[in-house]
Amino acid sequence: MDKRVTVSSKNVKLIYANRICCFDNEQTDIKIELTNKKEDELRLSFYFKYSNSSEPKVDIHPNTKAGIDIKLTNFNNPLGMGLKRPILIGKLDAKSVFMLFNIYKNDDSNPILDLSLYMESSNVG
């Protein structure tokens, strides 16, 4: 994100946002360096799964490699499907980190992932 631009809402500041055209419904891995320290790297893995059931389902779990697995079943709506509200995914230096995402998929096209991460901030704006 451009260091000259600050995006905030309430008491959080946007720390990452991107639109990603996922590759052929395969697992999409994202690594984000929140600081210069290796241990502060955030790892997200998005998995896409489709079943005969029409119900969409989100399963979010920590994994053994200090990351977060997000398994998305039946996320195939061209109008977008995702989280209705940001969810807490961790803390860094006593500040909460939140994630929000939407998936867009049209027929046989690759999924498009809109992802935003926010961090608590004491001096927003």
Tab-separated table of N, CA and C in Angstrom:
chain	number	residue	atom	x	y	z
A	1	MET	N	0.829	-1.177	0.000
A	1	MET	CA	0.000	0.000	0.000
A	1	MET	C	0.876	1.243	0.000
A	2	ASP	N	0.456	2.259	-0.673
A	2	ASP	CA	1.187	3.511	-0.752
A	2	ASP	C	1.269	4.143	0.631
A	3	LYS	N	2.476	4.424	1.098
A	3	LYS	CA	2.693	4.980	2.447
A	3	LYS	C	2.109	6.383	2.599
A	4	ARG	N	1.824	7.033	1.462
A	4	ARG	CA	1.274	8.389	1.533
A	4	ARG	C	-0.232	8.403	1.722
A	5	VAL	N	-0.855	7.216	1.643
A	5	VAL	CA	-2.312	7.115	1.748
A	5	VAL	C	-2.664	6.386	3.037
A	6	THR	N	-3.600	6.933	3.807
A	6	THR	CA	-4.102	6.278	5.006
A	6	THR	C	-5.596	6.066	4.835
A	7	VAL	N	-6.041	4.825	5.012
A	7	VAL	CA	-7.457	4.496	4.967
A	7	VAL	C	-7.827	3.983	6.347
A	8	SER	N	-8.859	4.567	6.952
A	8	SER	CA	-9.236	4.157	8.296
A	8	SER	C	-10.748	4.101	8.433
A	9	SER	N	-11.187	3.370	9.448
A	9	SER	CA	-12.592	3.266	9.777
A	9	SER	C	-12.676	2.987	11.273
A	10	LYS	N	-13.463	3.765	11.970
A	10	LYS	CA	-13.558	3.643	13.423
A	10	LYS	C	-12.160	3.727	14.026
A	11	ASN	N	-11.751	2.670	14.737
A	11	ASN	CA	-10.436	2.706	15.387
A	11	ASN	C	-9.444	1.751	14.725
A	12	VAL	N	-9.626	1.470	13.420
A	12	VAL	CA	-8.707	0.601	12.701
A	12	VAL	C	-8.173	1.292	11.458
A	13	LYS	N	-6.985	0.839	11.039
A	13	LYS	CA	-6.343	1.383	9.856
A	13	LYS	C	-6.127	0.245	8.866
A	14	LEU	N	-6.418	0.483	7.600
A	14	LEU	CA	-6.195	-0.503	6.564
A	14	LEU	C	-4.697	-0.711	6.407
A	15	ILE	N	-4.254	-1.983	6.516
A	15	ILE	CA	-2.821	-2.267	6.374
A	15	ILE	C	-2.518	-3.034	5.099
A	16	TYR	N	-3.554	-3.630	4.467
A	16	TYR	CA	-3.347	-4.357	3.217
A	16	TYR	C	-4.688	-4.504	2.515
A	17	ALA	N	-4.702	-4.314	1.218
A	17	ALA	CA	-5.893	-4.578	0.406
A	17	ALA	C	-5.427	-4.920	-1.000
A	18	ASN	N	-6.114	-5.902	-1.599
A	18	ASN	CA	-5.741	-6.285	-2.945
A	18	ASN	C	-6.866	-7.074	-3.580
A	19	ARG	N	-6.934	-7.032	-4.890
A	19	ARG	CA	-7.828	-7.886	-5.677
A	19	ARG	C	-6.940	-8.896	-6.376
A	20	ILE	N	-7.246	-10.171	-6.170
A	20	ILE	CA	-6.408	-11.244	-6.680
A	20	ILE	C	-7.246	-12.140	-7.575
A	21	CYS	N	-6.805	-12.315	-8.801
A	21	CYS	CA	-7.429	-13.280	-9.685
A	21	CYS	C	-6.762	-14.618	-9.393
A	22	CYS	N	-7.476	-15.512	-8.727
A	22	CYS	CA	-6.908	-16.784	-8.295
A	22	CYS	C	-6.616	-17.659	-9.500
A	23	PHE	N	-5.644	-18.523	-9.353
A	23	PHE	CA	-5.163	-19.329	-10.462
A	23	PHE	C	-5.898	-20.666	-10.511
A	24	ASP	N	-6.836	-20.801	-11.429
A	24	ASP	CA	-7.452	-22.086	-11.762
A	24	ASP	C	-8.042	-22.823	-10.559
A	25	ASN	N	-8.734	-22.134	-9.690
A	25	ASN	CA	-9.372	-22.747	-8.518
A	25	ASN	C	-8.390	-23.466	-7.594
A	26	GLU	N	-7.118	-23.182	-7.726
A	26	GLU	CA	-6.108	-23.816	-6.879
A	26	GLU	C	-5.988	-23.049	-5.567
A	27	GLN	N	-5.303	-23.651	-4.612
A	27	GLN	CA	-5.021	-22.985	-3.334
A	27	GLN	C	-4.271	-21.689	-3.614
A	28	THR	N	-4.666	-20.628	-2.936
A	28	THR	CA	-3.993	-19.340	-3.071
A	28	THR	C	-3.358	-19.002	-1.732
A	29	ASP	N	-2.020	-18.867	-1.726
A	29	ASP	CA	-1.268	-18.547	-0.515
A	29	ASP	C	-0.835	-17.094	-0.552
A	30	ILE	N	-1.001	-16.416	0.570
A	30	ILE	CA	-0.626	-15.005	0.685
A	30	ILE	C	0.255	-14.844	1.911
A	31	LYS	N	1.408	-14.207	1.740
A	31	LYS	CA	2.301	-13.892	2.862
A	31	LYS	C	2.426	-12.378	2.925
A	32	ILE	N	2.216	-11.845	4.112
A	32	ILE	CA	2.278	-10.396	4.297
A	32	ILE	C	3.225	-10.102	5.451
A	33	GLU	N	4.249	-9.312	5.193
A	33	GLU	CA	5.192	-8.900	6.227
A	33	GLU	C	4.606	-7.708	6.968
A	34	LEU	N	4.115	-7.957	8.176
A	34	LEU	CA	3.508	-6.881	8.959
A	34	LEU	C	4.570	-5.956	9.554
A	35	THR	N	5.764	-6.507	9.806
A	35	THR	CA	6.915	-5.719	10.261
A	35	THR	C	8.149	-6.299	9.561
A	36	ASN	N	9.316	-5.847	9.945
A	36	ASN	CA	10.553	-6.382	9.386
A	36	ASN	C	10.986	-7.685	10.047
A	37	LYS	N	10.264	-8.132	11.083
A	37	LYS	CA	10.607	-9.364	11.785
A	37	LYS	C	9.932	-10.556	11.119
A	38	LYS	N	10.688	-11.644	10.914
A	38	LYS	CA	10.163	-12.864	10.291
A	38	LYS	C	8.962	-13.411	11.064
A	39	GLU	N	9.006	-13.357	12.387
A	39	GLU	CA	7.911	-13.910	13.193
A	39	GLU	C	6.614	-13.108	13.079
A	40	ASP	N	6.672	-11.916	12.493
A	40	ASP	CA	5.477	-11.097	12.312
A	40	ASP	C	4.873	-11.248	10.918
A	41	GLU	N	5.297	-12.284	10.198
A	41	GLU	CA	4.751	-12.535	8.865
A	41	GLU	C	3.392	-13.226	9.001
A	42	LEU	N	2.412	-12.721	8.277
A	42	LEU	CA	1.072	-13.295	8.279
A	42	LEU	C	0.927	-14.166	7.035
A	43	ARG	N	0.493	-15.408	7.238
A	43	ARG	CA	0.303	-16.345	6.125
A	43	ARG	C	-1.159	-16.757	6.070
A	44	LEU	N	-1.770	-16.527	4.915
A	44	LEU	CA	-3.155	-16.920	4.681
A	44	LEU	C	-3.190	-17.896	3.516
A	45	SER	N	-3.959	-18.969	3.644
A	45	SER	CA	-4.145	-19.930	2.552
A	45	SER	C	-5.632	-20.066	2.281
A	46	PHE	N	-6.040	-19.732	1.061
A	46	PHE	CA	-7.436	-19.850	0.640
A	46	PHE	C	-7.586	-21.113	-0.210
A	47	TYR	N	-8.519	-21.987	0.167
A	47	TYR	CA	-8.806	-23.226	-0.554
A	47	TYR	C	-10.218	-23.128	-1.117
A	48	PHE	N	-10.391	-23.506	-2.367
A	48	PHE	CA	-11.708	-23.470	-3.002
A	48	PHE	C	-12.214	-24.890	-3.199
A	49	LYS	N	-13.466	-25.138	-2.800
A	49	LYS	CA	-14.064	-26.456	-2.915
A	49	LYS	C	-15.512	-26.270	-3.370
A	50	TYR	N	-15.953	-27.148	-4.222
A	50	TYR	CA	-17.331	-27.084	-4.716
A	50	TYR	C	-17.982	-28.440	-4.493
A	51	SER	N	-19.241	-28.434	-4.070
A	51	SER	CA	-19.948	-29.682	-3.803
A	51	SER	C	-21.348	-29.596	-4.381
A	52	ASN	N	-22.069	-30.702	-4.320
A	52	ASN	CA	-23.443	-30.739	-4.843
A	52	ASN	C	-24.396	-29.908	-4.001
A	53	SER	N	-24.042	-29.686	-2.758
A	53	SER	CA	-24.855	-28.835	-1.889
A	53	SER	C	-24.738	-27.399	-2.385
A	54	SER	N	-25.810	-26.663	-2.306
A	54	SER	CA	-25.760	-25.269	-2.762
A	54	SER	C	-25.349	-24.309	-1.657
A	55	GLU	N	-25.218	-24.815	-0.444
A	55	GLU	CA	-24.895	-23.970	0.704
A	55	GLU	C	-23.420	-23.565	0.718
A	56	PRO	N	-23.141	-22.264	0.773
A	56	PRO	CA	-21.744	-21.834	0.944
A	56	PRO	C	-21.303	-22.055	2.393
A	57	LYS	N	-20.026	-22.326	2.572
A	57	LYS	CA	-19.507	-22.581	3.914
A	57	LYS	C	-18.093	-22.023	4.018
A	58	VAL	N	-17.779	-21.399	5.155
A	58	VAL	CA	-16.445	-20.880	5.431
A	58	VAL	C	-15.915	-21.595	6.664
A	59	ASP	N	-14.737	-22.214	6.532
A	59	ASP	CA	-14.040	-22.820	7.666
A	59	ASP	C	-12.699	-22.122	7.806
A	60	ILE	N	-12.450	-21.523	8.960
A	60	ILE	CA	-11.199	-20.807	9.203
A	60	ILE	C	-10.505	-21.469	10.395
A	61	HIS	N	-9.261	-21.920	10.155
A	61	HIS	CA	-8.510	-22.625	11.195
A	61	HIS	C	-7.048	-22.215	11.153
A	62	PRO	N	-6.389	-22.172	12.315
A	62	PRO	CA	-4.930	-21.988	12.310
A	62	PRO	C	-4.277	-23.250	11.754
A	63	ASN	N	-3.105	-23.086	11.102
A	63	ASN	CA	-2.367	-24.269	10.656
A	63	ASN	C	-1.032	-24.340	11.374
A	64	THR	N	-0.311	-25.423	11.193
A	64	THR	CA	0.916	-25.661	11.947
A	64	THR	C	2.074	-24.775	11.518
A	65	LYS	N	1.969	-24.101	10.402
A	65	LYS	CA	3.059	-23.250	9.911
A	65	LYS	C	2.820	-21.784	10.277
A	66	ALA	N	2.161	-21.550	11.397
A	66	ALA	CA	1.888	-20.188	11.889
A	66	ALA	C	1.090	-19.382	10.880
A	67	GLY	N	0.126	-20.032	10.266
A	67	GLY	CA	-0.725	-19.351	9.299
A	67	GLY	C	-2.183	-19.625	9.582
A	68	ILE	N	-3.017	-19.227	8.641
A	68	ILE	CA	-4.454	-19.411	8.768
A	68	ILE	C	-4.959	-20.046	7.481
A	69	ASP	N	-5.697	-21.153	7.611
A	69	ASP	CA	-6.324	-21.809	6.469
A	69	ASP	C	-7.768	-21.356	6.381
A	70	ILE	N	-8.173	-20.927	5.179
A	70	ILE	CA	-9.551	-20.511	4.940
A	70	ILE	C	-10.103	-21.422	3.857
A	71	LYS	N	-11.002	-22.323	4.223
A	71	LYS	CA	-11.593	-23.259	3.268
A	71	LYS	C	-12.965	-22.743	2.872
A	72	LEU	N	-13.142	-22.517	1.583
A	72	LEU	CA	-14.364	-21.924	1.049
A	72	LEU	C	-15.087	-22.958	0.203
A	73	THR	N	-16.264	-23.361	0.620
A	73	THR	CA	-17.057	-24.328	-0.129
A	73	THR	C	-18.232	-23.609	-0.793
A	74	ASN	N	-18.378	-23.849	-2.090
A	74	ASN	CA	-19.483	-23.301	-2.896
A	74	ASN	C	-19.503	-21.771	-2.927
A	75	PHE	N	-18.341	-21.164	-3.038
A	75	PHE	CA	-18.258	-19.719	-3.214
A	75	PHE	C	-18.226	-19.437	-4.719
A	76	ASN	N	-19.398	-19.457	-5.338
A	76	ASN	CA	-19.460	-19.353	-6.791
A	76	ASN	C	-20.545	-18.387	-7.257
A	77	ASN	N	-20.665	-17.265	-6.596
A	77	ASN	CA	-21.663	-16.273	-6.943
A	77	ASN	C	-20.993	-15.103	-7.665
A	78	PRO	N	-21.449	-14.748	-8.872
A	78	PRO	CA	-20.827	-13.626	-9.587
A	78	PRO	C	-21.034	-12.274	-8.884
A	79	LEU	N	-22.033	-12.187	-7.994
A	79	LEU	CA	-22.280	-10.944	-7.261
A	79	LEU	C	-21.402	-10.826	-6.023
A	80	GLY	N	-20.721	-11.904	-5.662
A	80	GLY	CA	-19.799	-11.869	-4.532
A	80	GLY	C	-20.364	-12.512	-3.287
A	81	MET	N	-19.491	-13.223	-2.580
A	81	MET	CA	-19.826	-13.861	-1.312
A	81	MET	C	-18.614	-13.725	-0.417
A	82	GLY	N	-18.845	-13.534	0.870
A	82	GLY	CA	-17.714	-13.430	1.789
A	82	GLY	C	-18.167	-13.149	3.189
A	83	LEU	N	-17.298	-12.509	3.920
A	83	LEU	CA	-17.599	-12.174	5.310
A	83	LEU	C	-18.446	-10.909	5.353
A	84	LYS	N	-19.451	-10.905	6.204
A	84	LYS	CA	-20.302	-9.720	6.350
A	84	LYS	C	-19.656	-8.657	7.216
A	85	ARG	N	-18.809	-9.109	8.135
A	85	ARG	CA	-18.104	-8.190	9.041
A	85	ARG	C	-16.657	-8.632	9.157
A	86	PRO	N	-15.758	-7.713	9.438
A	86	PRO	CA	-14.365	-8.121	9.659
A	86	PRO	C	-14.279	-9.072	10.846
A	87	ILE	N	-13.363	-10.059	10.748
A	87	ILE	CA	-13.158	-10.987	11.857
A	87	ILE	C	-11.745	-10.820	12.406
A	88	LEU	N	-11.614	-11.011	13.700
A	88	LEU	CA	-10.319	-10.948	14.371
A	88	LEU	C	-9.510	-12.182	13.991
A	89	ILE	N	-8.287	-11.999	13.473
A	89	ILE	CA	-7.453	-13.145	13.101
A	89	ILE	C	-6.156	-13.203	13.900
A	90	GLY	N	-5.879	-12.185	14.699
A	90	GLY	CA	-4.667	-12.224	15.506
A	90	GLY	C	-4.386	-10.899	16.167
A	91	LYS	N	-3.236	-10.860	16.863
A	91	LYS	CA	-2.782	-9.630	17.520
A	91	LYS	C	-1.316	-9.431	17.199
A	92	LEU	N	-0.923	-8.186	17.068
A	92	LEU	CA	0.467	-7.820	16.874
A	92	LEU	C	0.747	-6.622	17.762
A	93	ASP	N	1.691	-6.769	18.674
A	93	ASP	CA	2.027	-5.694	19.619
A	93	ASP	C	0.781	-5.167	20.330
A	94	ALA	N	-0.047	-6.094	20.802
A	94	ALA	CA	-1.280	-5.802	21.549
A	94	ALA	C	-2.346	-5.101	20.707
A	95	LYS	N	-2.166	-5.041	19.385
A	95	LYS	CA	-3.171	-4.461	18.491
A	95	LYS	C	-3.846	-5.583	17.715
A	96	SER	N	-5.162	-5.528	17.642
A	96	SER	CA	-5.933	-6.545	16.938
A	96	SER	C	-5.774	-6.397	15.427
A	97	VAL	N	-5.704	-7.548	14.734
A	97	VAL	CA	-5.646	-7.584	13.272
A	97	VAL	C	-6.928	-8.248	12.785
A	98	PHE	N	-7.613	-7.603	11.835
A	98	PHE	CA	-8.891	-8.079	11.319
A	98	PHE	C	-8.779	-8.376	9.824
A	99	MET	N	-9.594	-9.320	9.368
A	99	MET	CA	-9.632	-9.677	7.956
A	99	MET	C	-11.068	-9.577	7.446
A	100	LEU	N	-11.179	-9.165	6.189
A	100	LEU	CA	-12.458	-9.107	5.497
A	100	LEU	C	-12.196	-9.539	4.061
A	101	PHE	N	-13.054	-10.394	3.498
A	101	PHE	CA	-12.855	-10.793	2.105
A	101	PHE	C	-14.179	-11.069	1.420
A	102	ASN	N	-14.139	-11.011	0.096
A	102	ASN	CA	-15.245	-11.378	-0.771
A	102	ASN	C	-14.680	-12.169	-1.934
A	103	ILE	N	-15.440	-13.147	-2.420
A	103	ILE	CA	-15.060	-13.961	-3.566
A	103	ILE	C	-16.111	-13.743	-4.652
A	104	TYR	N	-15.658	-13.547	-5.880
A	104	TYR	CA	-16.531	-13.409	-7.040
A	104	TYR	C	-16.166	-14.518	-8.025
A	105	LYS	N	-17.181	-15.254	-8.507
A	105	LYS	CA	-16.905	-16.336	-9.461
A	105	LYS	C	-18.058	-16.422	-10.439
A	106	ASN	N	-17.723	-16.423	-11.704
A	106	ASN	CA	-18.719	-16.451	-12.765
A	106	ASN	C	-18.540	-17.724	-13.582
A	107	ASP	N	-19.464	-18.670	-13.450
A	107	ASP	CA	-19.439	-19.942	-14.182
A	107	ASP	C	-18.092	-20.645	-14.028
A	108	ASP	N	-17.395	-20.880	-15.137
A	108	ASP	CA	-16.131	-21.620	-15.106
A	108	ASP	C	-14.905	-20.728	-14.958
A	109	SER	N	-15.111	-19.458	-14.733
A	109	SER	CA	-13.968	-18.544	-14.590
A	109	SER	C	-13.243	-18.790	-13.263
A	110	ASN	N	-12.032	-18.279	-13.166
A	110	ASN	CA	-11.274	-18.370	-11.921
A	110	ASN	C	-11.891	-17.445	-10.876
A	111	PRO	N	-11.820	-17.821	-9.604
A	111	PRO	CA	-12.338	-16.940	-8.552
A	111	PRO	C	-11.524	-15.651	-8.465
A	112	ILE	N	-12.204	-14.577	-8.117
A	112	ILE	CA	-11.547	-13.300	-7.843
A	112	ILE	C	-11.721	-13.030	-6.358
A	113	LEU	N	-10.612	-12.794	-5.679
A	113	LEU	CA	-10.588	-12.596	-4.231
A	113	LEU	C	-10.292	-11.136	-3.929
A	114	ASP	N	-11.197	-10.472	-3.219
A	114	ASP	CA	-10.947	-9.137	-2.671
A	114	ASP	C	-10.626	-9.327	-1.199
A	115	LEU	N	-9.451	-8.877	-0.778
A	115	LEU	CA	-8.988	-9.096	0.587
A	115	LEU	C	-8.551	-7.778	1.204
A	116	SER	N	-9.004	-7.529	2.435
A	116	SER	CA	-8.571	-6.355	3.186
A	116	SER	C	-8.188	-6.782	4.599
A	117	LEU	N	-7.076	-6.227	5.099
A	117	LEU	CA	-6.637	-6.459	6.469
A	117	LEU	C	-6.573	-5.109	7.178
A	118	TYR	N	-7.042	-5.099	8.404
A	118	TYR	CA	-7.052	-3.890	9.217
A	118	TYR	C	-6.324	-4.152	10.519
A	119	MET	N	-5.693	-3.125	11.071
A	119	MET	CA	-5.065	-3.228	12.385
A	119	MET	C	-5.568	-2.089	13.253
A	120	GLU	N	-5.809	-2.435	14.517
A	120	GLU	CA	-6.214	-1.454	15.506
A	120	GLU	C	-5.208	-0.309	15.541
A	121	SER	N	-5.708	0.890	15.689
A	121	SER	CA	-4.829	2.048	15.710
A	121	SER	C	-5.318	3.044	16.741
A	122	SER	N	-4.394	3.599	17.490
A	122	SER	CA	-4.787	4.563	18.506
A	122	SER	C	-4.934	5.968	17.921
A	123	ASN	N	-4.325	6.197	16.792
A	123	ASN	CA	-4.399	7.538	16.171
A	123	ASN	C	-4.824	7.409	14.709
A	124	VAL	N	-6.080	7.046	14.483
A	124	VAL	CA	-6.633	6.887	13.144
A	124	VAL	C	-6.900	8.250	12.548
A	125	GLY	N	-6.646	8.330	11.235
A	125	GLY	CA	-7.027	9.535	10.521
A	125	GLY	C	-5.959	10.493	10.282
